[in-house]
Tab-separated table of C-alpha atoms and ligand atoms in Angstrom:
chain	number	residue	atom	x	y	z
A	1	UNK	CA	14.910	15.777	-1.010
A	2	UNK	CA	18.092	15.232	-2.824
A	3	UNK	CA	19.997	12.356	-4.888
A	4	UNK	CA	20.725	9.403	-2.903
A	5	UNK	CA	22.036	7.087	-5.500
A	6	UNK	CA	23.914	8.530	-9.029
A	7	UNK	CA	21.984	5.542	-11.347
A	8	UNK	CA	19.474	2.657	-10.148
A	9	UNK	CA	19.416	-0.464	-11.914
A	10	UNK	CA	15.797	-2.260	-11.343
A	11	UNK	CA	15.280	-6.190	-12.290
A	12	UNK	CA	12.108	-6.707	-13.143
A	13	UNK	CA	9.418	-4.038	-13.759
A	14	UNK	CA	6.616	-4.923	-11.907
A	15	UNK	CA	4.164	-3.623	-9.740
A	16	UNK	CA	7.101	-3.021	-6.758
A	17	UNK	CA	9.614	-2.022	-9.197
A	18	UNK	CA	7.104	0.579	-11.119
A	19	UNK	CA	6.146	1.912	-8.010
A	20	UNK	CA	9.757	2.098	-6.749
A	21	UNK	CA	9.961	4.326	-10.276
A	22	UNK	CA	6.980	6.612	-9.491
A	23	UNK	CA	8.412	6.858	-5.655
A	24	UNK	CA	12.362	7.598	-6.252
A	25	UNK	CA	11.075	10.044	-8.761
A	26	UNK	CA	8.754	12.304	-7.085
A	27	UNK	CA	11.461	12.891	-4.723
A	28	UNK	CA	14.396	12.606	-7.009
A	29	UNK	CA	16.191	10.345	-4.652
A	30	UNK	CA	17.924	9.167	-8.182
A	31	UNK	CA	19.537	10.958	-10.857
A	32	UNK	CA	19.049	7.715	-13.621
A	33	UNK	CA	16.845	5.033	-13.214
A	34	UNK	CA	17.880	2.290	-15.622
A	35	UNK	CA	15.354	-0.999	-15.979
A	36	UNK	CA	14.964	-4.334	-17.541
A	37	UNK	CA	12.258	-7.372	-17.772
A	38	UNK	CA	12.555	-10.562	-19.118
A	39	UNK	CA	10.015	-9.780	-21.294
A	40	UNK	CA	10.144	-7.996	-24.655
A	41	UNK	CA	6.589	-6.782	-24.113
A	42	UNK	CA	7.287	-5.344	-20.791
A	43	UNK	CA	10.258	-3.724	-22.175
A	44	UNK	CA	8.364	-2.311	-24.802
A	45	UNK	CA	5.476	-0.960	-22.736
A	46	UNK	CA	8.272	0.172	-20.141
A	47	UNK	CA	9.625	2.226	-23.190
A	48	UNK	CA	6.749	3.397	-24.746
A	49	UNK	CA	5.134	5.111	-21.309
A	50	UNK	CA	9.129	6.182	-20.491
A	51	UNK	CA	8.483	4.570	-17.511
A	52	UNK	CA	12.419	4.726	-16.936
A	53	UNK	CA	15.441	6.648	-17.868
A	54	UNK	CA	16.597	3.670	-19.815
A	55	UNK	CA	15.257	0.396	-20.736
A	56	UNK	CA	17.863	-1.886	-21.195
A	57	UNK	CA	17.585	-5.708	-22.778
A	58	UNK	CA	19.731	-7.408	-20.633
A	59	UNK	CA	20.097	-7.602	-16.840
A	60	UNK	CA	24.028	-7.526	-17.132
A	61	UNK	CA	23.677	-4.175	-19.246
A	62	UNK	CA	21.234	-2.970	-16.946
A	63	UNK	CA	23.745	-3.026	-13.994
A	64	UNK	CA	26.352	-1.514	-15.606
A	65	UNK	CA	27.983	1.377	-13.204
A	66	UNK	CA	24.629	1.219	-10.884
A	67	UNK	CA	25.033	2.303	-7.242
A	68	UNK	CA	22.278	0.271	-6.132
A	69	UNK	CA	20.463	-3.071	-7.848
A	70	UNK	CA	17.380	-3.503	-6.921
A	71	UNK	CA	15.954	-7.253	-7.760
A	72	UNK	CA	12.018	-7.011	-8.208
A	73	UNK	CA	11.557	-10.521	-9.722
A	74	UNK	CA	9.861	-13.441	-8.255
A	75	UNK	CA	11.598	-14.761	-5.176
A	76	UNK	CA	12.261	-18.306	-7.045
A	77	UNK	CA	14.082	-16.301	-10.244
A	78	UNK	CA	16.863	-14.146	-7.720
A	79	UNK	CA	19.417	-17.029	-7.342
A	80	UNK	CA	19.275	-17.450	-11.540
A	81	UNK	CA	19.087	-12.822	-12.159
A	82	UNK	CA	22.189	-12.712	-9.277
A	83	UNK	CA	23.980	-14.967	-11.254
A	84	UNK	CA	23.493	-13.198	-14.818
A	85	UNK	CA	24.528	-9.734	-13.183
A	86	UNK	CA	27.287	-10.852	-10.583
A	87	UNK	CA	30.034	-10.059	-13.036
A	88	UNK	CA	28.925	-7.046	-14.369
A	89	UNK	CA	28.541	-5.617	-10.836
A	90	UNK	CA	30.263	-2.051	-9.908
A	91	UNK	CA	32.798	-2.237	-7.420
A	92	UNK	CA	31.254	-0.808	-4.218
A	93	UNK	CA	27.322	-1.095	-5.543
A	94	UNK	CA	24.689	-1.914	-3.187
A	95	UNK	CA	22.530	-5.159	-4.552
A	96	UNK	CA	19.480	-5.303	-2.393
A	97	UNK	CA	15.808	-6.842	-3.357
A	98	UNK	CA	11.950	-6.814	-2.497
A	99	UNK	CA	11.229	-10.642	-2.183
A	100	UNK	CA	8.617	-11.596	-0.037
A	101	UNK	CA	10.711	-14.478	1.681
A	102	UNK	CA	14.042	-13.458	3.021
A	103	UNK	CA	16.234	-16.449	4.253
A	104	UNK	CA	15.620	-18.297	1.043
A	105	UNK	CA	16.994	-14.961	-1.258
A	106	UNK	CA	19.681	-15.243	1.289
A	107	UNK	CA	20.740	-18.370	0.869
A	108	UNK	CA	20.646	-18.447	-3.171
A	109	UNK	CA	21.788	-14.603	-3.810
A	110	UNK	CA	24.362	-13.855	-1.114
A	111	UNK	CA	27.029	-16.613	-2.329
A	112	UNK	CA	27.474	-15.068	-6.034
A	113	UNK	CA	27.781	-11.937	-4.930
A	114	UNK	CA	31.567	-10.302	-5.005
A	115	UNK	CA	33.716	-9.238	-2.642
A	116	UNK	CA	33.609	-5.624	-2.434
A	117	UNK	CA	29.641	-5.402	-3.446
A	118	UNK	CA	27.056	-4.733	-0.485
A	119	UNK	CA	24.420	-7.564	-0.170
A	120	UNK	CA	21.447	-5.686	1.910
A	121	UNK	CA	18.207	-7.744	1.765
A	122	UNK	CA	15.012	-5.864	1.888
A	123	UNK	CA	10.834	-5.957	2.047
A	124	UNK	CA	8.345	-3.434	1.741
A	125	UNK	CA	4.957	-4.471	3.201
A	126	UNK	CA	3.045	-3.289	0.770
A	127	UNK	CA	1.431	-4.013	-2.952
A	128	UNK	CA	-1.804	-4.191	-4.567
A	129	UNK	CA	-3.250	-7.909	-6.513
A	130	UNK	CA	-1.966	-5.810	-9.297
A	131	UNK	CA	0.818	-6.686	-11.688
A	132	UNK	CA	3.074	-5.325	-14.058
A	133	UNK	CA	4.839	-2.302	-15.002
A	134	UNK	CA	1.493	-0.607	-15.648
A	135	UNK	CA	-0.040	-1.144	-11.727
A	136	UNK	CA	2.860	0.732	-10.104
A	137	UNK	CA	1.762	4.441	-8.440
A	138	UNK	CA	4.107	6.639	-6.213
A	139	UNK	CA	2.555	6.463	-3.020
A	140	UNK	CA	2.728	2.096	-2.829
A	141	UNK	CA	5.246	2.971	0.054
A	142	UNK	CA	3.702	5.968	2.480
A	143	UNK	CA	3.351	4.984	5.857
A	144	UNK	CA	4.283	1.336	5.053
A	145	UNK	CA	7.003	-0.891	7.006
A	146	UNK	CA	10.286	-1.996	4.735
A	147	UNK	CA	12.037	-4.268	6.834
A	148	UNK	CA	16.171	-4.307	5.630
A	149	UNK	CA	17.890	-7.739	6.182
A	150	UNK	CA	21.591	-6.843	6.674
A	151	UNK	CA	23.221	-10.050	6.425
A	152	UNK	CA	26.119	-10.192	9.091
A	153	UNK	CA	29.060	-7.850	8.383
A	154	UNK	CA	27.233	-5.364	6.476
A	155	UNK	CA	28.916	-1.894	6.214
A	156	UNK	CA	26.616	-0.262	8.045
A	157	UNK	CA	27.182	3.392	5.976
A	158	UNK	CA	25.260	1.170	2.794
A	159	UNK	CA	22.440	0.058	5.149
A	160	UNK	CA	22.075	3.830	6.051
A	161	UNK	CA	22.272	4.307	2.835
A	162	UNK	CA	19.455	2.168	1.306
A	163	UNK	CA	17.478	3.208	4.227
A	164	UNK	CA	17.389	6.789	2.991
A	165	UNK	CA	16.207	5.470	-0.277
A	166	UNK	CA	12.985	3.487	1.621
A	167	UNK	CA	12.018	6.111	3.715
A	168	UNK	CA	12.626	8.976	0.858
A	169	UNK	CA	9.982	6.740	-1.041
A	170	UNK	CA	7.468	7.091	1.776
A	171	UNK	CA	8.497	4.168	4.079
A	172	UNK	CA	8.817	3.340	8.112
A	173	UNK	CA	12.278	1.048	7.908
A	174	UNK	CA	12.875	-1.536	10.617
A	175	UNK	CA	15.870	-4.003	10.760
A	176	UNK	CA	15.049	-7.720	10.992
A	177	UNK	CA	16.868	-11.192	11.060
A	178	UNK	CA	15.815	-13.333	8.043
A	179	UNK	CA	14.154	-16.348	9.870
A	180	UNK	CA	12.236	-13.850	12.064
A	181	UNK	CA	11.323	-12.002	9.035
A	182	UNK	CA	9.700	-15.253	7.432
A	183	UNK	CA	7.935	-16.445	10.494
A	184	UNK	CA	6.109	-13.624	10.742
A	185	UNK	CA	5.293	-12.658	7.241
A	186	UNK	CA	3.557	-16.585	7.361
A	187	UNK	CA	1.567	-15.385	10.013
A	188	UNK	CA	0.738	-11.740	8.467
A	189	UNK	CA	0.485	-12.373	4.795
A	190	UNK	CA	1.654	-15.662	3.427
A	191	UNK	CA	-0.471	-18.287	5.627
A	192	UNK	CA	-3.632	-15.536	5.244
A	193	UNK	CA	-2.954	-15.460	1.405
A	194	UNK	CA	-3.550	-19.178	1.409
A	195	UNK	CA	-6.914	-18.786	3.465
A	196	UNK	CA	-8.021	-16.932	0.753
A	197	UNK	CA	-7.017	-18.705	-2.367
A	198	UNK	CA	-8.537	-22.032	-0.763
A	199	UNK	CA	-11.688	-19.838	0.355
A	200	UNK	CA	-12.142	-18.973	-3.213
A	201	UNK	CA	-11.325	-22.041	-4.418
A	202	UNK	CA	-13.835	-23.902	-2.240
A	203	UNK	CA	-16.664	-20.816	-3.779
A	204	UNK	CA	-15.890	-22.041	-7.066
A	205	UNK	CA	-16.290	-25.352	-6.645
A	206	UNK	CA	-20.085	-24.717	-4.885
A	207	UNK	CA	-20.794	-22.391	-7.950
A	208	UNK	CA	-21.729	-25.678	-9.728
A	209	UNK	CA	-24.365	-26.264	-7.342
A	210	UNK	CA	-25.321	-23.220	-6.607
A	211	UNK	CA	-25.195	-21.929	-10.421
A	212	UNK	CA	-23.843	-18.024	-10.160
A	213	UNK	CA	-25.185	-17.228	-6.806
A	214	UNK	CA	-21.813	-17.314	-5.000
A	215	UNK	CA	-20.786	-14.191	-7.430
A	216	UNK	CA	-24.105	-12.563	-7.112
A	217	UNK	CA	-24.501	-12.503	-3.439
A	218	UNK	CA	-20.533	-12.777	-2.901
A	219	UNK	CA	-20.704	-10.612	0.931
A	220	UNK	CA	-18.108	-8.099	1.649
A	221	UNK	CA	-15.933	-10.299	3.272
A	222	UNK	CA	-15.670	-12.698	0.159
A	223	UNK	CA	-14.884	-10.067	-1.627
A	224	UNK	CA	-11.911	-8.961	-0.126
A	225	UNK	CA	-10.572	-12.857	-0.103
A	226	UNK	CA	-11.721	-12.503	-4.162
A	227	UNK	CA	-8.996	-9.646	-4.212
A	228	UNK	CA	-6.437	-11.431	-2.373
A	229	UNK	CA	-6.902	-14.672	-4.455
A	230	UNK	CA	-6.464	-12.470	-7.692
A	231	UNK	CA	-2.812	-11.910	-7.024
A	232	UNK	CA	0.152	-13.014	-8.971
A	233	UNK	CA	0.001	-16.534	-9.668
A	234	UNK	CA	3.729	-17.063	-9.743
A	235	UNK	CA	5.031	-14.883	-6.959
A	236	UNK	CA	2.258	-16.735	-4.901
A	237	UNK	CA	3.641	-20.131	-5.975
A	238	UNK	CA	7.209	-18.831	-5.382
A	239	UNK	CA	6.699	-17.532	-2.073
A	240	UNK	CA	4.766	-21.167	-0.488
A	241	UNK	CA	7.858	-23.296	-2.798
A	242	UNK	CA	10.445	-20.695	-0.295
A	243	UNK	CA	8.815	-20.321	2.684
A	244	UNK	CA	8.131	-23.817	3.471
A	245	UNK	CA	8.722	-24.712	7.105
A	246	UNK	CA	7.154	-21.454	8.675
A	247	UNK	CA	4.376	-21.815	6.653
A	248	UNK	CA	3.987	-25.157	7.371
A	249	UNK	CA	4.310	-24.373	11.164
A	250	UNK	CA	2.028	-21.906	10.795
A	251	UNK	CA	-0.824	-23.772	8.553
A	252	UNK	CA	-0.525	-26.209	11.455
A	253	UNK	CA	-1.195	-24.060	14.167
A	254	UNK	CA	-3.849	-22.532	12.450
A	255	UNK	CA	-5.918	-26.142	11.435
A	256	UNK	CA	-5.643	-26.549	14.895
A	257	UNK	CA	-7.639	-24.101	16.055
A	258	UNK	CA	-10.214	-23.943	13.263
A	259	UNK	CA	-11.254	-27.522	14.541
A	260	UNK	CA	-11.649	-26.315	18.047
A	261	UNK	CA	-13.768	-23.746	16.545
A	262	UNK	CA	-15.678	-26.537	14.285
A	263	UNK	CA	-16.000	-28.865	17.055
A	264	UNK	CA	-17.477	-25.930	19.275
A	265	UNK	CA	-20.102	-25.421	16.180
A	266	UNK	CA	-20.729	-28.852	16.318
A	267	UNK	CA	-21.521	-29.073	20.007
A	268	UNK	CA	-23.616	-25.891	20.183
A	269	UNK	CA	-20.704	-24.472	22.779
A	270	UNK	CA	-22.281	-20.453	22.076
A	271	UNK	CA	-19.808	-18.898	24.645
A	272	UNK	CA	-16.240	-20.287	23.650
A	273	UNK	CA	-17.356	-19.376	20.167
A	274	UNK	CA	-18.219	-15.397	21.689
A	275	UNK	CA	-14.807	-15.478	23.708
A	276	UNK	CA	-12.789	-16.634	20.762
A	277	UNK	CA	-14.092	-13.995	18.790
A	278	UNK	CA	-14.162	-11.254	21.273
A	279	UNK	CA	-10.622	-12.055	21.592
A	280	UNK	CA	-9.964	-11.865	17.945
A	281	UNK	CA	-12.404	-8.216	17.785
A	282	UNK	CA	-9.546	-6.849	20.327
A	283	UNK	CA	-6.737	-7.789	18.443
A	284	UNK	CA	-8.376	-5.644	15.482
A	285	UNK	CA	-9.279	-2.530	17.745
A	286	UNK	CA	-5.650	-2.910	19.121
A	287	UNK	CA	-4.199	-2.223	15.105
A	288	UNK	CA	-6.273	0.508	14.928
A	289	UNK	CA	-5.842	2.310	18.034
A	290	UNK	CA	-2.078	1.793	17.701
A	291	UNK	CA	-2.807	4.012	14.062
A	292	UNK	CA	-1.458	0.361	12.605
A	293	UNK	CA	-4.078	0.605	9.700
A	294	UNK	CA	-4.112	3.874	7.888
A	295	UNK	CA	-6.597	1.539	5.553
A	296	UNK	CA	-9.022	0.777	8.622
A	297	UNK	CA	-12.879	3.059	8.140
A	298	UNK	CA	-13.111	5.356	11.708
A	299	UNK	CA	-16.403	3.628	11.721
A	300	UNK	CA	-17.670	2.237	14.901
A	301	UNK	CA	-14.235	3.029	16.889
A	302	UNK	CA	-15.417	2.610	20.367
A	303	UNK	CA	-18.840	2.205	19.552
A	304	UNK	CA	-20.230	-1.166	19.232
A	305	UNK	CA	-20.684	-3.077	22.212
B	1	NAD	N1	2.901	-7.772	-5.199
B	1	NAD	C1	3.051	-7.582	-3.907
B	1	NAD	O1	2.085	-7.382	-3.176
B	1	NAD	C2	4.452	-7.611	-3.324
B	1	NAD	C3	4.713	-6.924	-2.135
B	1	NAD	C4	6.012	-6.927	-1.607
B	1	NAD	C5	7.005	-7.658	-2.250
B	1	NAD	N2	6.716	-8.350	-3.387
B	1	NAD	C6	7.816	-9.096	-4.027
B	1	NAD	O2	8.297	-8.291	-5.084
B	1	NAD	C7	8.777	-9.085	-6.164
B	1	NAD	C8	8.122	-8.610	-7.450
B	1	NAD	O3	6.724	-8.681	-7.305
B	1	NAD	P1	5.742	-7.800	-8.202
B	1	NAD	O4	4.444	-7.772	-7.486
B	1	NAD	O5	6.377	-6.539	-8.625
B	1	NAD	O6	5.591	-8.784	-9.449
B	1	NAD	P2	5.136	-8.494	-10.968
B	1	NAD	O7	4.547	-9.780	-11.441
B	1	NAD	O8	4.319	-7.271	-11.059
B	1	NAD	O9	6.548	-8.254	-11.683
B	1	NAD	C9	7.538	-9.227	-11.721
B	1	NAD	C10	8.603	-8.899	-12.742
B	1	NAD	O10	9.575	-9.950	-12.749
B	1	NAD	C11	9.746	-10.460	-14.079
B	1	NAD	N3	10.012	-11.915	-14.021
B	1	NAD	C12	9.132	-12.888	-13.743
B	1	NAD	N4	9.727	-14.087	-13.751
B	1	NAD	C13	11.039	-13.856	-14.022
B	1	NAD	C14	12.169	-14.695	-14.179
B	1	NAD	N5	12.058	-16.024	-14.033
B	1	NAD	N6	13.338	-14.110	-14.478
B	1	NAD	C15	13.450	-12.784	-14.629
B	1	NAD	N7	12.417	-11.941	-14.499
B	1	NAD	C16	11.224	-12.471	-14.205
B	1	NAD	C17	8.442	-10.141	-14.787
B	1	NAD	O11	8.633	-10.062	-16.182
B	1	NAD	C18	8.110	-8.775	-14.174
B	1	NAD	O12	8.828	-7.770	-14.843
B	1	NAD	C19	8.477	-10.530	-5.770
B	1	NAD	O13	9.633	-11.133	-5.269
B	1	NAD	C20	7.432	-10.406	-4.672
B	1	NAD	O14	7.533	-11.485	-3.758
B	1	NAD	C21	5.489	-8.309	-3.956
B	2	PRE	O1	-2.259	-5.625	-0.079
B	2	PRE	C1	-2.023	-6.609	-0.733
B	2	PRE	O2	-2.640	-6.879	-1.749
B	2	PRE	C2	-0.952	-7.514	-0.336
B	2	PRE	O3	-1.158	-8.673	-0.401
B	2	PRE	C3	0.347	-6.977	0.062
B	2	PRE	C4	1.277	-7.907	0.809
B	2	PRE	C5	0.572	-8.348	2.114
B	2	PRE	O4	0.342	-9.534	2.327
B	2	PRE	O5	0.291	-7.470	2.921
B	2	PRE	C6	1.611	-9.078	-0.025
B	2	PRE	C7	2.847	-9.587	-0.116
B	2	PRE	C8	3.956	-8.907	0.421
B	2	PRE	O6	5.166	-9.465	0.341
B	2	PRE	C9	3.729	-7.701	1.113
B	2	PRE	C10	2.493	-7.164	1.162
């Protein structure tokens, strides 16, 4: 594949960012690949493992005659990074990001951006509960989604542009509006992230009566909620603090239902209990028939009754 951008500038060098590294380069979709972090130590590591082209100390040097920006910080630190770099910005650059929550960037990065500078919004469906510029790998992004968020007026040659990039690095790109994009990451990721920390939470508060028997018999499906609730503590708290209302809507909808469910515990009712989760078993088979979850075991396709 060849060069799609002359020199990319990445803001933070995290787990995306790292793997956005690892990505651009097995293809060579970039011919520099300049970074930065607010942190001396992750600049250092970053330099030590050569992790990019250039390591830079500041954001506004970092930025310096980039094609594309790409912010990789929390989603509550964009407004604060956009600011730093807005006047150091190229002429005709693309400044795009990989926040979790899209109409809140929006709202706090689009305004400082200057005339003549593309503003393209973007979100790759994937990551690990890894962090840091050490948890990146190169193949974060095959057979992912990245949804682009063009706000309105975009030049449309940039979004084909940055759409190369994603889908050089491995991706499936779809375009999305913003409040769409939020309402249904609450239902796909943030709302289920939540389930888990509180599930987690709750095990840790019955480990003092139960002593260490929550770790040692933890079940499969604890596990996996374990993994989830190990996830950045700050991009976590950043995403609830920006995605309020469909959260919200979406945490309501969802206490809703689990007290039909406990009420239908609590009254013995056996068969809206086996509808509600044959229901929920379709939905599953659905994914994985549709080839939705290149994660999902072949085990039992078809099979169980
Ligand atoms: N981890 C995931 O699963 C995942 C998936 C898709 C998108 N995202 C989004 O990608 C972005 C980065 O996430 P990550 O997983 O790479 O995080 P990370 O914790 O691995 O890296 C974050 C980077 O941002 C820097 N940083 C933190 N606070 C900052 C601040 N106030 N100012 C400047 N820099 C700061 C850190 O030093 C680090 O370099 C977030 O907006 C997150 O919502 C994460
Ligand atoms: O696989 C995981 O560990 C993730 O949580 C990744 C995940 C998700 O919920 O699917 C988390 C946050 C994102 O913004 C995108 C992807």
């Amino acid at each position: 594949m060849s060069v799609i951008y002359n020199r990319v500038a990445l803001i933070g060098l995290g787990l995306i960012a790292s793997s956005m590294v690892h990505a651009m380069r097995r293809r060579g979709l970039a011919r520099e690949i300049v970074g930065t972090a607010r942190s001396p130590e992750t600049r250092q590591i970053a330099r030590l493992d050569g992790l990019c082209d250039r390591v830079t100390d500041t954001a506004a040097e970092a930025v310096k005659d980039a094609d594309l920006v790409v912010l990789c910080v929390p989603v509550g630190a964009m407004g604060a990074v956009a600011a730093e770099i807005a006047p150091h910005l190229k002429p005709g650059a693309t400044v795009s990001d990989v926040g979790s929550v899209k109409r809140a960037v929006i709202d706090a990065v689009a305004p400082l951006i200057p005339e003549g500078v593309h503003f393209i919004p973007a979100h790759p469906l994937a990551g690990t509960e890894h962090s840091g510029p050490r948890s990146g790998f190169a193949e974060l992004y095959d057979n992912r989604w990245c949804l682009l968020v063009p706000v309105e007026g975009t030049d449309p040659a940039a979004t084909a542009r940055l759409r190369a990039l994603w889908e050089g690095m491995g991706a499936n790109v779809e375009e999305m509006d913003a409040d769409h994009h939020d309402l249904v990451l609450a239902v796909t990721s943030h709302v289920p992230h939540l389930i888990a920390y509180t599930m987690v939470g709750v095990a840790d508060d019955l480990r003092r009566v139960t002593d260490s028997e929550v770790v040692k018999y933890s079940a499969a499906g604890f596990r996996d909620f374990t993994r989830i609730a190990a996830s950045d503590p700050t991009m976590w708290r950043d995403v609830f603090l920006n995605n309020k209302d469909a959260t919200l809507e979406i945490l309501g909808r969802f206490t809703e239902e689990l007290f039909a469910l406990q009420r239908a515990i609590r009254t013995g009712e056996g068969e809206e209990l086996f509808d509600y989760f044959t229901r929920t078993r379709a939905i599953r088979r659905g994914i994985i028939e549709a080839g939705q979850d290149t994660d999902a075991p072949d085990f039992g396709r078809g099979g169980s009754k």
